[in-house]
DNA sequence: CTGAAAGCGCTTACAG
DNA sequence: CTGAAAGCGCTTACAG
């Protein structure tokens, strides 16, 4: 820890004007000699310009990213992909976590705006009216990920079709006692759209009676819902809204001596690497989260440059066939 | 997107002075009536103060966090734990990723300093001379996580003892052809200290000939090293520097029809939730990464408040016995 | 309880 | 190639 050093201190030490020091740090014309004096002064003081004071600076070169969680596989992929893309394009990325709380998501967007980002990417928990105000009032472009946003630009997974595909896949095995382990409707994409896809897919195979449980996104929640399910009655097929929930289901089913898939089929959504290591390998829908991040980043940069972009982009998915669904 | 609205605009709209608006946003005295006028004006413009311009503001209420990766289990845990702790204490958290590049780590620290954070937490890839300069020149406290830092305050895992414990555990099974799948020495904690613990632990059981391979932290790297290992000669025990590497090893061993642990024992470090779902369950050291984050956060806050803190704190670990090591 | 004024650390035309 | 001066959007004593 050291006291704050300002541009004035460096200018004085180097015997030049503040404006010259400013130019030095911003790539303006400075004679080699002068440049060297400034470099020395700055180095000796460990000086680096206070970004906060660059009020007039046109662009910060920084992009803000808001994510719903710091420890989900999907968020990890989205963040990583955005971060890399931005770095290649010469932008820095700053991340803020909403911890699955819509209030924090909104606060994070506001904060990032006030931090003078050049653009903001929001992997959203749930789109609410307040988003419209924020986006409308934003001095910089905002691109929404994961949830459809009627007020703005969004990049989303194809939750309905993915759900439908999985619904059909499992439906074709004619389960007698199918169940769906889902999440709250607040998350429209997963809680409503994906679930509806699954139900419609099952229905298309004549499977209409489906028990539906709801929890959060955790491993524990997967275990709890599965325990609940089994104590409520028989089950021979469990479709989980995410792989993590399926991990919890595996744990409980296997602990009870039930065989997957002989006694109970299990399927999920996520396509985590770990899923293929399970025994039996998990049948899962792999969303292309890297593409979501990549496309979101690319789209945001286009907005910043004033280029035209689509209002909504839908990213595809892939059904990965494991051995966890009875055939 | 909208044009930038400033405090002057709001002041004019509300018919008050800028200073009054400033007070409104900073919890100073403002009459209820005036307060209401300002609220309306601000709301109608979607105004929020530009944090960047608060040059004099004593504290930003923000903590910067630098992590080596956005998609490792350990980083996820550390970030989550810091983020939650800070929120409870009334601080916001801003995250930057170094993507395993030491140059980026340093740049991130600098950036966070220039962004006027109240303190910085660095989960470090590798401590270099440049860190000393940065920490010495920093106007705010810096706490280092994951790597020991001779120049500053750090919170670390007990890599040596954990390595030793695992070395002994595997050593007691008297492997004939043990191997260690590790990472580069640049990462001192994992690449050197942990490995040395393992080797010493094995040695204490009389196991001295150990093949050592080195790669990066990815699943693919785990697969590659295992492939390499098998083509170089026989192996009957593989200790992996991380669980993810072990996942790669599982994949290759099982694909070749080798039985774990009958043909080859596998052990690792990480204690990921998924590890207990593998067949056989992975024997692994669980580091308390949540504690690392928590303690780091607590320590940083103490530094900010000027309270005394230990120079170095070591967090404990736990050996989780699975079924992947031959007994 | 509120306003006028100076100041925060930096940037940006504008001269020279 | 460099300096003096005004200005960025906000905060902070200081009056009143």
XYZ file of C-alpha atoms (C1' of nucleotides) in Angstrom:
686
model
C 0.000 0.000 0.000
C 1.206 3.455 -0.922
C -0.251 6.952 -1.102
C -2.041 7.987 -4.262
C 0.221 9.393 -6.939
C -1.363 11.656 -9.525
C -0.536 12.836 -12.983
C 0.512 16.154 -11.468
C 3.184 14.449 -9.360
C 4.601 12.674 -12.362
C 4.529 15.844 -14.459
C 6.432 17.714 -11.793
C 9.003 14.947 -11.350
C 9.578 14.741 -15.074
C 9.590 18.507 -15.460
C 6.817 18.571 -18.056
C 3.151 19.558 -18.208
C 0.344 17.297 -17.111
C -0.966 17.260 -20.654
C 2.297 15.778 -21.861
C 2.104 13.018 -19.309
C -1.461 12.399 -20.369
C -0.367 12.131 -23.976
C 2.366 9.726 -22.990
C -0.177 7.372 -21.489
C -2.607 7.723 -24.354
C -0.332 7.265 -27.294
C -0.045 10.896 -28.332
C 3.047 12.636 -29.686
C 5.865 12.757 -27.170
C 9.536 13.181 -28.054
C 11.631 10.139 -27.220
C 13.638 12.119 -24.657
C 10.578 13.413 -22.850
C 9.026 10.005 -23.080
C 11.975 8.536 -21.219
C 11.790 11.114 -18.423
C 8.143 10.392 -17.928
C 8.660 6.644 -18.007
C 11.247 6.914 -15.247
C 9.144 9.136 -13.068
C 6.107 6.935 -13.472
C 8.019 3.768 -12.793
C 9.715 5.109 -9.700
C 6.300 5.928 -8.279
C 4.531 2.826 -9.525
C 2.146 5.247 -11.164
C -0.720 4.218 -13.392
C -3.433 6.627 -14.468
C -6.657 6.599 -12.504
C -9.198 5.284 -14.956
C -11.885 6.897 -12.875
C -10.717 10.342 -13.756
C -10.894 9.885 -17.507
C -14.285 11.498 -17.586
C -13.967 12.709 -21.109
C -12.456 9.572 -22.492
C -14.557 8.378 -25.343
C -14.219 4.700 -24.752
C -13.169 2.688 -21.782
C -12.230 -0.405 -23.758
C -14.164 -2.407 -21.191
C -17.204 -4.614 -21.529
C -19.371 -5.519 -18.562
C -20.762 -9.014 -18.174
C -23.543 -9.983 -15.768
C -24.012 -13.679 -14.995
C -26.600 -15.498 -12.886
C -24.049 -17.693 -11.153
C -20.348 -18.132 -10.690
C -20.413 -21.863 -10.269
C -22.607 -23.279 -12.948
C -21.128 -25.079 -15.887
C -23.179 -23.061 -18.314
C -22.193 -19.691 -16.879
C -18.575 -20.808 -16.850
C -18.725 -21.599 -20.524
C -20.529 -18.434 -21.433
C -18.127 -16.262 -19.436
C -15.053 -17.977 -20.798
C -16.211 -17.658 -24.335
C -17.091 -13.976 -23.987
C -13.850 -13.209 -22.197
C -11.700 -14.804 -24.876
C -13.559 -13.252 -27.752
C -13.374 -9.815 -26.220
C -9.705 -10.114 -25.466
C -8.985 -11.004 -29.073
C -10.912 -7.958 -30.143
C -8.933 -5.762 -27.809
C -11.555 -5.363 -25.104
C -11.328 -6.125 -21.433
C -14.098 -7.903 -19.634
C -15.456 -7.176 -16.169
C -17.762 -9.701 -14.542
C -20.501 -9.293 -11.976
C -22.580 -12.033 -10.401
C -26.317 -11.888 -9.738
C -26.381 -15.056 -7.631
C -29.777 -15.998 -9.053
C -31.373 -12.846 -7.613
C -33.202 -10.643 -10.041
C -32.646 -7.607 -7.837
C -28.917 -8.103 -8.036
C -29.081 -8.566 -11.791
C -30.707 -5.171 -12.159
C -28.284 -3.558 -9.719
C -25.371 -5.085 -11.609
C -26.553 -3.645 -14.896
C -26.889 -0.222 -13.290
C -23.482 -0.461 -11.714
C -21.837 -1.457 -14.959
C -23.492 1.467 -16.696
C -22.182 3.835 -14.093
C -18.764 2.253 -14.501
C -18.704 3.535 -18.027
C -18.467 0.242 -19.869
C -18.551 0.414 -23.657
C -21.258 -2.227 -23.700
C -23.008 -4.733 -21.475
C -23.800 -8.404 -21.828
C -26.442 -9.769 -19.472
C -26.948 -13.470 -19.055
C -30.355 -13.022 -17.540
C -32.224 -14.865 -14.833
C -35.575 -13.483 -15.819
C -36.666 -10.507 -17.878
C -38.804 -8.013 -16.007
C -40.301 -4.621 -16.754
C -37.347 -2.889 -15.122
C -35.085 -4.229 -17.866
C -36.955 -2.182 -20.416
C -36.309 1.038 -18.499
C -32.674 0.202 -17.995
C -32.071 -0.724 -21.602
C -33.926 2.322 -22.845
C -31.961 4.611 -20.563
C -28.617 2.968 -21.242
C -26.002 5.170 -22.846
C -24.362 2.031 -24.282
C -25.614 -1.106 -26.029
C -26.944 -4.003 -23.992
C -27.238 -7.571 -25.299
C -29.250 -10.145 -23.359
C -28.268 -13.801 -23.203
C -30.212 -16.916 -22.238
C -33.625 -15.285 -22.006
C -35.709 -13.742 -24.737
C -35.963 -10.012 -24.331
C -38.833 -8.253 -26.046
C -37.239 -4.896 -25.316
C -33.869 -5.608 -26.814
C -31.343 -7.769 -28.542
C -31.011 -11.351 -27.371
C -29.153 -14.597 -27.983
C -30.903 -17.690 -26.669
C -30.789 -21.451 -26.629
C -33.494 -23.319 -28.460
C -35.140 -24.456 -25.251
C -38.477 -25.434 -26.685
C -37.124 -27.587 -29.495
C -34.526 -29.144 -27.238
C -37.214 -29.983 -24.712
C -39.406 -31.376 -27.450
C -36.595 -33.545 -28.824
C -35.876 -34.971 -25.399
C -39.563 -35.405 -24.689
C -39.954 -37.476 -27.852
C -36.794 -39.451 -27.192
C -37.996 -40.509 -23.772
C -41.638 -40.693 -24.859
C -40.803 -43.341 -27.426
C -39.798 -45.664 -24.616
C -43.395 -45.490 -23.357
C -42.734 -44.725 -19.724
C -45.613 -45.554 -17.387
C -44.598 -43.155 -14.624
C -42.634 -40.289 -16.123
C -41.522 -37.301 -14.072
C -39.935 -33.957 -14.753
C -37.585 -32.293 -12.266
C -37.645 -28.623 -13.086
C -36.967 -25.158 -11.768
C -39.113 -22.176 -10.913
C -41.073 -20.385 -13.622
C -39.244 -17.196 -12.882
C -36.587 -18.511 -15.251
C -38.814 -18.475 -18.322
C -36.368 -20.213 -20.648
C -35.786 -23.212 -18.415
C -38.746 -23.081 -16.075
C -41.437 -22.643 -18.717
C -40.231 -22.984 -22.303
C -37.973 -25.994 -21.839
C -40.533 -27.762 -19.668
C -43.293 -27.119 -22.185
C -41.095 -28.590 -24.919
C -40.575 -31.718 -22.854
C -44.272 -32.088 -22.080
C -45.271 -31.545 -25.705
C -42.616 -33.999 -26.879
C -43.900 -36.631 -24.468
C -47.463 -35.890 -25.484
C -46.615 -36.424 -29.136
C -45.866 -40.003 -28.127
C -49.082 -40.334 -26.240
C -47.502 -39.806 -22.842
C -49.653 -37.324 -20.983
C -49.478 -38.013 -17.273
C -46.250 -36.467 -16.045
C -45.374 -35.704 -12.469
C -43.683 -32.357 -12.190
C -41.462 -31.319 -9.296
C -39.803 -27.964 -8.880
C -36.647 -26.959 -7.070
C -33.512 -24.892 -7.532
C -30.418 -25.629 -9.630
C -28.332 -27.407 -7.020
C -27.080 -30.961 -6.694
C -28.889 -31.141 -3.367
C -32.109 -30.046 -5.001
C -31.737 -32.915 -7.491
C -31.393 -35.302 -4.597
C -34.316 -33.845 -2.705
C -36.682 -33.874 -5.636
C -35.759 -37.445 -6.463
C -36.314 -38.529 -2.874
C -39.661 -36.791 -2.904
C -40.554 -38.402 -6.198
C -39.804 -41.910 -4.985
C -41.691 -41.507 -1.771
C -44.719 -40.207 -3.662
C -45.024 -43.259 -5.837
C -43.351 -45.295 -8.557
C -41.201 -43.676 -11.258
C -39.648 -45.213 -14.350
C -38.386 -42.141 -16.228
C -36.976 -38.916 -14.861
C -36.204 -35.971 -17.101
C -34.144 -33.326 -15.331
C -33.967 -29.670 -16.322
C -30.169 -29.728 -15.902
C -27.370 -32.251 -15.693
C -26.615 -31.214 -12.166
C -30.097 -32.169 -11.083
C -29.530 -35.496 -12.857
C -26.369 -36.020 -10.808
C -28.492 -35.701 -7.707
C -31.032 -38.109 -9.166
C -28.323 -40.666 -9.970
C -27.039 -40.444 -6.454
C -30.403 -41.117 -4.858
C -31.548 -43.759 -7.340
C -28.323 -45.717 -7.036
C -28.314 -45.384 -3.265
C -31.752 -46.981 -3.229
C -30.518 -49.850 -5.342
C -32.498 -48.831 -8.411
C -30.851 -49.566 -11.731
C -30.480 -46.899 -14.390
C -31.897 -47.413 -16.986
C -33.437 -50.787 -16.222
C -35.648 -49.536 -13.395
C -35.584 -45.838 -14.132
C -34.537 -43.903 -17.218
C -32.755 -40.606 -16.563
C -32.236 -37.796 -19.064
C -31.230 -34.183 -18.720
C -30.087 -30.951 -20.310
C -26.565 -29.561 -20.166
C -24.060 -31.756 -21.910
C -21.453 -31.430 -19.173
C -18.181 -33.238 -19.820
C -18.644 -35.200 -16.625
C -21.893 -36.669 -17.863
C -20.145 -39.097 -20.160
C -18.126 -40.403 -17.237
C -21.136 -41.458 -15.260
C -22.162 -45.086 -15.252
C -24.349 -45.382 -17.197
C -23.444 -42.441 -19.401
C -26.077 -39.754 -19.130
C -28.333 -39.019 -22.089
C -28.396 -35.256 -22.294
C -29.035 -32.282 -24.520
C -25.880 -30.304 -25.113
C -26.503 -26.615 -25.589
C -23.782 -24.728 -27.319
C -23.046 -22.290 -24.532
C -19.757 -21.293 -26.064
C -21.707 -20.177 -29.107
C -24.102 -18.201 -26.945
C -21.153 -16.347 -25.421
C -19.400 -15.929 -28.721
C -22.436 -14.691 -30.602
C -23.399 -12.401 -27.762
C -19.938 -10.879 -27.751
C -19.853 -10.489 -31.492
C -23.308 -8.943 -31.521
C -22.451 -6.474 -28.779
C -19.358 -5.330 -30.650
C -21.421 -4.822 -33.776
C -23.848 -2.695 -31.779
C -20.971 -0.645 -30.459
C -19.731 -0.078 -33.988
C -23.203 0.863 -35.102
C -23.582 -2.126 -37.399
C -26.979 -3.771 -37.831
C -27.690 -6.894 -35.784
C -30.570 -9.345 -35.529
C -33.002 -8.737 -32.707
C -32.880 -12.361 -31.687
C -30.529 -15.231 -32.398
C -31.262 -18.842 -31.539
C -28.411 -21.255 -30.941
C -28.748 -24.931 -31.750
C -28.360 -28.006 -29.576
C -27.443 -31.628 -29.843
C -28.920 -34.723 -28.246
C -26.121 -36.815 -26.803
C -27.200 -40.384 -26.503
C -25.839 -42.083 -23.418
C -27.023 -45.288 -21.803
C -29.311 -43.845 -19.174
C -32.576 -44.179 -21.060
C -34.147 -47.607 -21.501
C -34.434 -48.481 -25.198
C -29.422 3.412 -25.600
C -29.891 7.036 -24.638
C -27.721 10.152 -24.388
C -25.738 10.673 -21.218
C -27.648 12.468 -18.510
C -25.629 14.286 -15.873
C -26.195 15.573 -12.426
C -26.532 19.052 -13.877
C -29.487 17.971 -16.018
C -31.263 16.490 -13.041
C -30.522 19.516 -10.899
C -31.993 21.796 -13.532
C -35.083 19.635 -14.018
C -35.691 19.491 -10.296
C -34.929 23.157 -9.859
C -32.210 22.601 -7.261
C -28.419 22.796 -7.099
C -26.120 20.024 -8.219
C -24.890 19.641 -4.691
C -28.380 18.868 -3.509
C -28.760 16.176 -6.097
C -25.421 14.811 -5.036
C -26.560 14.720 -1.436
C -29.729 12.970 -2.464
C -27.726 10.167 -3.994
C -25.291 9.959 -1.130
C -27.619 9.935 1.788
C -27.122 13.513 2.904
C -29.799 15.828 4.282
C -32.521 16.586 1.766
C -36.045 17.719 2.652
C -38.733 15.212 1.781
C -40.275 17.618 -0.746
C -37.001 18.266 -2.538
C -36.199 14.614 -2.383
C -39.379 13.832 -4.260
C -38.653 16.358 -7.005
C -35.211 14.885 -7.521
C -36.511 11.341 -7.506
C -38.973 12.187 -10.249
C -36.446 13.962 -12.398
C -33.933 11.147 -12.027
C -36.472 8.477 -12.760
C -37.843 10.190 -15.824
C -34.319 10.302 -17.238
C -33.230 6.886 -16.034
C -30.384 8.721 -14.362
C -27.820 7.080 -12.145
C -24.659 8.846 -11.015
C -21.513 8.188 -13.006
C -19.306 6.320 -10.585
C -16.341 7.367 -12.647
C -16.736 10.952 -11.701
C -16.671 10.412 -7.958
C -13.029 11.288 -7.847
C -13.087 12.464 -4.306
C -15.252 9.715 -2.973
C -13.441 8.043 -0.180
C -14.575 4.547 -0.841
C -16.031 2.866 -3.843
C -17.600 0.013 -1.914
C -16.153 -2.313 -4.517
C -13.687 -5.144 -4.220
C -11.742 -6.445 -7.196
C -11.167 -10.162 -7.641
C -8.648 -11.670 -10.054
C -8.998 -15.372 -10.889
C -6.865 -17.693 -13.029
C -9.812 -19.230 -14.802
C -13.538 -18.844 -15.271
C -14.285 -22.490 -15.756
C -12.461 -24.398 -13.099
C -14.298 -25.871 -10.182
C -11.862 -24.383 -7.728
C -12.088 -20.869 -9.094
C -15.858 -21.168 -9.156
C -15.898 -22.029 -5.504
C -13.455 -19.337 -4.526
C -15.312 -16.664 -6.479
C -18.695 -17.702 -5.150
C -17.510 -17.686 -1.610
C -15.849 -14.277 -1.899
C -18.825 -12.803 -3.668
C -21.287 -13.933 -1.022
C -19.142 -12.860 1.884
C -18.569 -9.445 0.399
C -22.222 -8.924 -0.348
C -23.112 -9.694 3.233
C -20.574 -7.152 4.366
C -22.013 -4.547 2.049
C -19.366 -4.689 -0.652
C -19.756 -5.338 -4.325
C -17.438 -7.643 -6.159
C -15.945 -7.166 -9.613
C -14.240 -10.118 -11.280
C -11.465 -10.277 -13.841
C -10.040 -13.382 -15.464
C -6.342 -14.050 -16.121
C -6.978 -17.127 -18.293
C -3.864 -18.804 -16.887
C -1.622 -16.050 -18.260
C 0.626 -14.332 -15.800
C 0.780 -11.222 -17.964
C -2.974 -10.890 -17.766
C -2.921 -11.436 -14.020
C -0.611 -8.480 -13.590
C -2.604 -6.351 -16.014
C -5.787 -7.230 -14.147
C -4.326 -6.134 -10.843
C -3.265 -2.844 -12.384
C -6.635 -2.305 -13.964
C -8.458 -2.975 -10.736
C -6.211 -0.506 -8.951
C -6.956 2.148 -11.512
C -10.652 1.341 -11.127
C -10.414 2.550 -7.573
C -11.379 -0.645 -5.802
C -11.270 -0.554 -2.012
C -9.198 -3.716 -2.014
C -8.043 -6.515 -4.276
C -8.083 -10.283 -3.967
C -5.786 -12.146 -6.350
C -6.091 -15.866 -6.824
C -2.668 -16.145 -8.338
C -1.238 -18.312 -11.081
C 2.331 -17.710 -10.062
C 4.036 -15.081 -7.952
C 6.671 -13.068 -9.786
C 8.871 -10.095 -8.986
C 6.381 -7.738 -10.595
C 3.864 -8.585 -7.885
C 6.140 -7.034 -5.304
C 6.196 -3.725 -7.161
C 2.478 -3.746 -7.679
C 1.678 -4.573 -4.092
C 4.138 -2.011 -2.791
C 2.739 0.690 -5.044
C -0.872 -0.204 -4.399
C -2.962 2.483 -2.746
C -5.247 -0.236 -1.377
C -4.736 -3.602 0.327
C -4.050 -6.696 -1.749
C -4.543 -10.258 -0.507
C -3.131 -13.179 -2.472
C -4.904 -16.534 -2.676
C -3.675 -19.985 -3.699
C 0.025 -19.119 -3.915
C 2.361 -18.117 -1.147
C 3.439 -14.541 -1.503
C 6.614 -13.455 0.243
C 5.799 -9.833 -0.437
C 2.363 -9.821 1.042
C -0.592 -11.402 2.735
C -1.705 -14.806 1.527
C -4.226 -17.573 2.080
C -3.192 -20.959 0.736
C -4.125 -24.605 0.632
C -1.909 -27.032 2.451
C -0.529 -28.460 -0.769
C 2.502 -30.165 0.673
C 0.703 -32.011 3.453
C -2.158 -32.915 1.154
C 0.312 -34.295 -1.365
C 2.104 -36.178 1.369
C -1.116 -37.689 2.689
C -2.106 -38.878 -0.758
C 1.408 -40.113 -1.460
C 1.313 -42.244 1.667
C -2.194 -43.470 0.985
C -1.217 -44.728 -2.448
C 2.278 -45.719 -1.359
C 0.878 -48.147 1.183
C -0.582 -50.149 -1.686
C 2.971 -50.760 -2.922
C 2.540 -49.816 -6.540
C 5.179 -51.217 -8.883
C 4.745 -48.624 -11.583
C 3.428 -45.419 -10.086
C 3.007 -42.237 -12.078
C 2.171 -38.634 -11.361
C 0.263 -36.482 -13.838
C 1.128 -32.913 -12.970
C 1.213 -29.362 -14.232
C 3.951 -26.903 -15.041
C 6.223 -25.611 -12.285
C 5.148 -22.086 -13.006
C 2.265 -22.843 -10.684
C 4.405 -23.330 -7.598
C 1.615 -24.510 -5.315
C 0.428 -27.287 -7.582
C 3.377 -27.790 -9.909
C 6.058 -27.984 -7.237
C 4.780 -28.097 -3.667
C 1.919 -30.536 -4.169
C 4.053 -32.795 -6.352
C 6.850 -32.805 -3.814
C 4.393 -33.790 -1.117
C 3.221 -36.697 -3.227
C 6.751 -37.854 -3.990
C 7.812 -37.587 -0.354
C 4.698 -39.419 0.768
C 5.384 -42.230 -1.668
C 9.013 -42.302 -0.618
C 8.035 -42.679 3.031
C 6.538 -46.003 1.959
C 9.614 -46.993 0.063
C 8.221 -46.086 -3.337
C 10.900 -44.122 -5.139
C 10.592 -44.689 -8.854
C 7.800 -42.468 -10.076
C 7.135 -41.482 -13.645
C 6.198 -37.843 -13.881
C 4.275 -36.332 -16.775
C 3.383 -32.694 -17.157
C 0.543 -30.979 -18.977
C -2.069 -28.308 -18.498
C -5.273 -28.378 -16.435
C -7.681 -29.624 -19.084
C -9.658 -32.821 -19.447
C -7.901 -33.355 -22.776
C -4.541 -33.005 -21.105
C -5.531 -35.745 -18.651
C -6.370 -37.977 -21.582
C -3.185 -37.160 -23.444
C -0.896 -37.744 -20.497
C -2.590 -41.034 -19.723
C -2.250 -42.161 -23.334
C 1.395 -41.192 -23.269
C 1.890 -42.996 -19.982
C 0.407 -46.247 -21.238
C 2.359 -46.214 -24.446
C 5.582 -45.633 -22.528
C 5.200 -48.728 -20.409
C 3.089 -50.361 -17.695
C 1.335 -48.353 -14.991
C -0.538 -49.550 -11.925
C -1.115 -46.319 -10.022
C -1.800 -42.834 -11.338
C -1.923 -39.820 -9.063
C -3.356 -36.772 -10.800
C -2.746 -33.185 -9.764
C -6.454 -32.402 -10.204
C -9.749 -34.242 -10.454
C -10.237 -33.035 -13.959
C -7.031 -34.713 -15.049
C -8.304 -37.854 -13.329
C -11.498 -37.644 -15.383
C -9.313 -37.768 -18.496
C -7.384 -40.695 -17.056
C -10.600 -42.592 -16.285
C -11.774 -42.092 -19.815
C -8.606 -43.447 -21.416
C -8.074 -46.289 -18.961
C -11.643 -47.490 -19.301
C -11.556 -47.133 -23.074
C -8.546 -49.445 -23.118
C -10.406 -51.971 -21.041
C -8.254 -51.455 -17.958
C -10.035 -51.853 -14.657
C -9.857 -49.222 -11.944
C -8.597 -50.042 -9.381
C -7.839 -53.678 -10.181
C -5.380 -52.889 -12.965
C -4.642 -49.276 -12.175
C -5.263 -47.193 -9.070
C -6.290 -43.591 -9.683
C -6.213 -40.772 -7.150
C -6.408 -37.020 -7.434
C -6.856 -33.627 -5.806
C -9.972 -31.505 -5.960
C -12.901 -33.129 -4.265
C -15.348 -32.189 -7.005
C -18.934 -33.241 -6.391
C -18.902 -35.223 -9.610
C -16.051 -37.380 -8.386
C -18.281 -39.388 -6.122
C -20.528 -40.203 -9.070
C -17.792 -41.873 -11.054
C -17.590 -45.628 -11.104
C -15.534 -46.436 -9.169
C -15.808 -43.384 -6.926
C -12.647 -41.332 -7.124
C -10.324 -41.146 -4.161
C -9.448 -37.487 -3.897
C -8.205 -34.752 -1.618
C -10.833 -32.142 -1.005
C -9.430 -28.691 -0.473
C -11.684 -26.296 1.279
C -11.862 -23.707 -1.487
C -14.855 -22.046 0.064
C -12.715 -21.420 3.122
C -9.942 -19.980 0.997
C -12.392 -17.506 -0.497
C -14.033 -16.772 2.787
C -10.812 -16.248 4.705
C -9.349 -14.185 1.901
C -12.397 -11.944 1.896
C -12.410 -11.595 5.659
C -8.708 -10.832 5.704
C -8.993 -8.201 3.003
C -11.775 -6.446 4.884
C -9.655 -6.441 8.023
C -6.817 -4.866 6.061
C -9.174 -2.203 4.765
C -10.270 -1.435 8.314
C -6.678 -1.287 9.435
C -6.972 -4.325 11.684
C -4.012 -6.680 12.093
C -3.981 -9.851 9.989
C -1.701 -12.871 9.707
C 0.797 -12.764 6.882
C -0.099 -16.263 5.821
C -3.026 -18.564 6.501
C -3.109 -22.227 5.585
C -6.416 -23.954 4.942
C -6.911 -27.610 5.703
C -7.967 -30.492 3.495
C -9.649 -33.852 3.704
C -8.875 -37.161 2.063
C -12.052 -38.576 0.576
C -11.757 -42.294 0.215
C -13.433 -43.619 -2.906
C -12.951 -46.987 -4.542
C -10.393 -46.038 -7.136
C -7.277 -47.096 -5.247
C -6.488 -50.775 -4.846
C -6.455 -51.738 -1.164
C -31.902 22.095 4.847
C -29.646 24.110 0.479
C -26.504 26.685 -2.767
C -22.020 28.656 -4.773
C -17.495 27.556 -5.454
C -13.380 25.059 -5.387
C -11.420 20.853 -6.329
C -10.782 15.631 -7.618
C -7.326 13.542 -11.594
C -7.479 13.391 -16.101
C -8.320 14.881 -21.300
C -8.786 17.841 -25.081
C -8.756 21.370 -28.390
C -5.968 25.322 -29.196
C -1.793 27.935 -29.522
C 2.768 28.183 -30.211
C 6.427 18.285 -30.134
C 4.643 20.699 -25.747
C 2.108 23.830 -22.480
C -1.857 26.672 -20.443
C -6.522 26.519 -19.745
C -11.070 24.914 -19.834
C -13.866 21.216 -18.944
C -15.566 16.256 -17.728
C -19.392 14.822 -13.799
C -19.268 14.562 -9.279
C -18.162 15.781 -4.061
C -17.113 18.530 -0.236
C -16.398 21.963 3.114
C -18.328 26.394 3.974
C -21.858 29.788 4.327
C -26.303 31.018 5.083
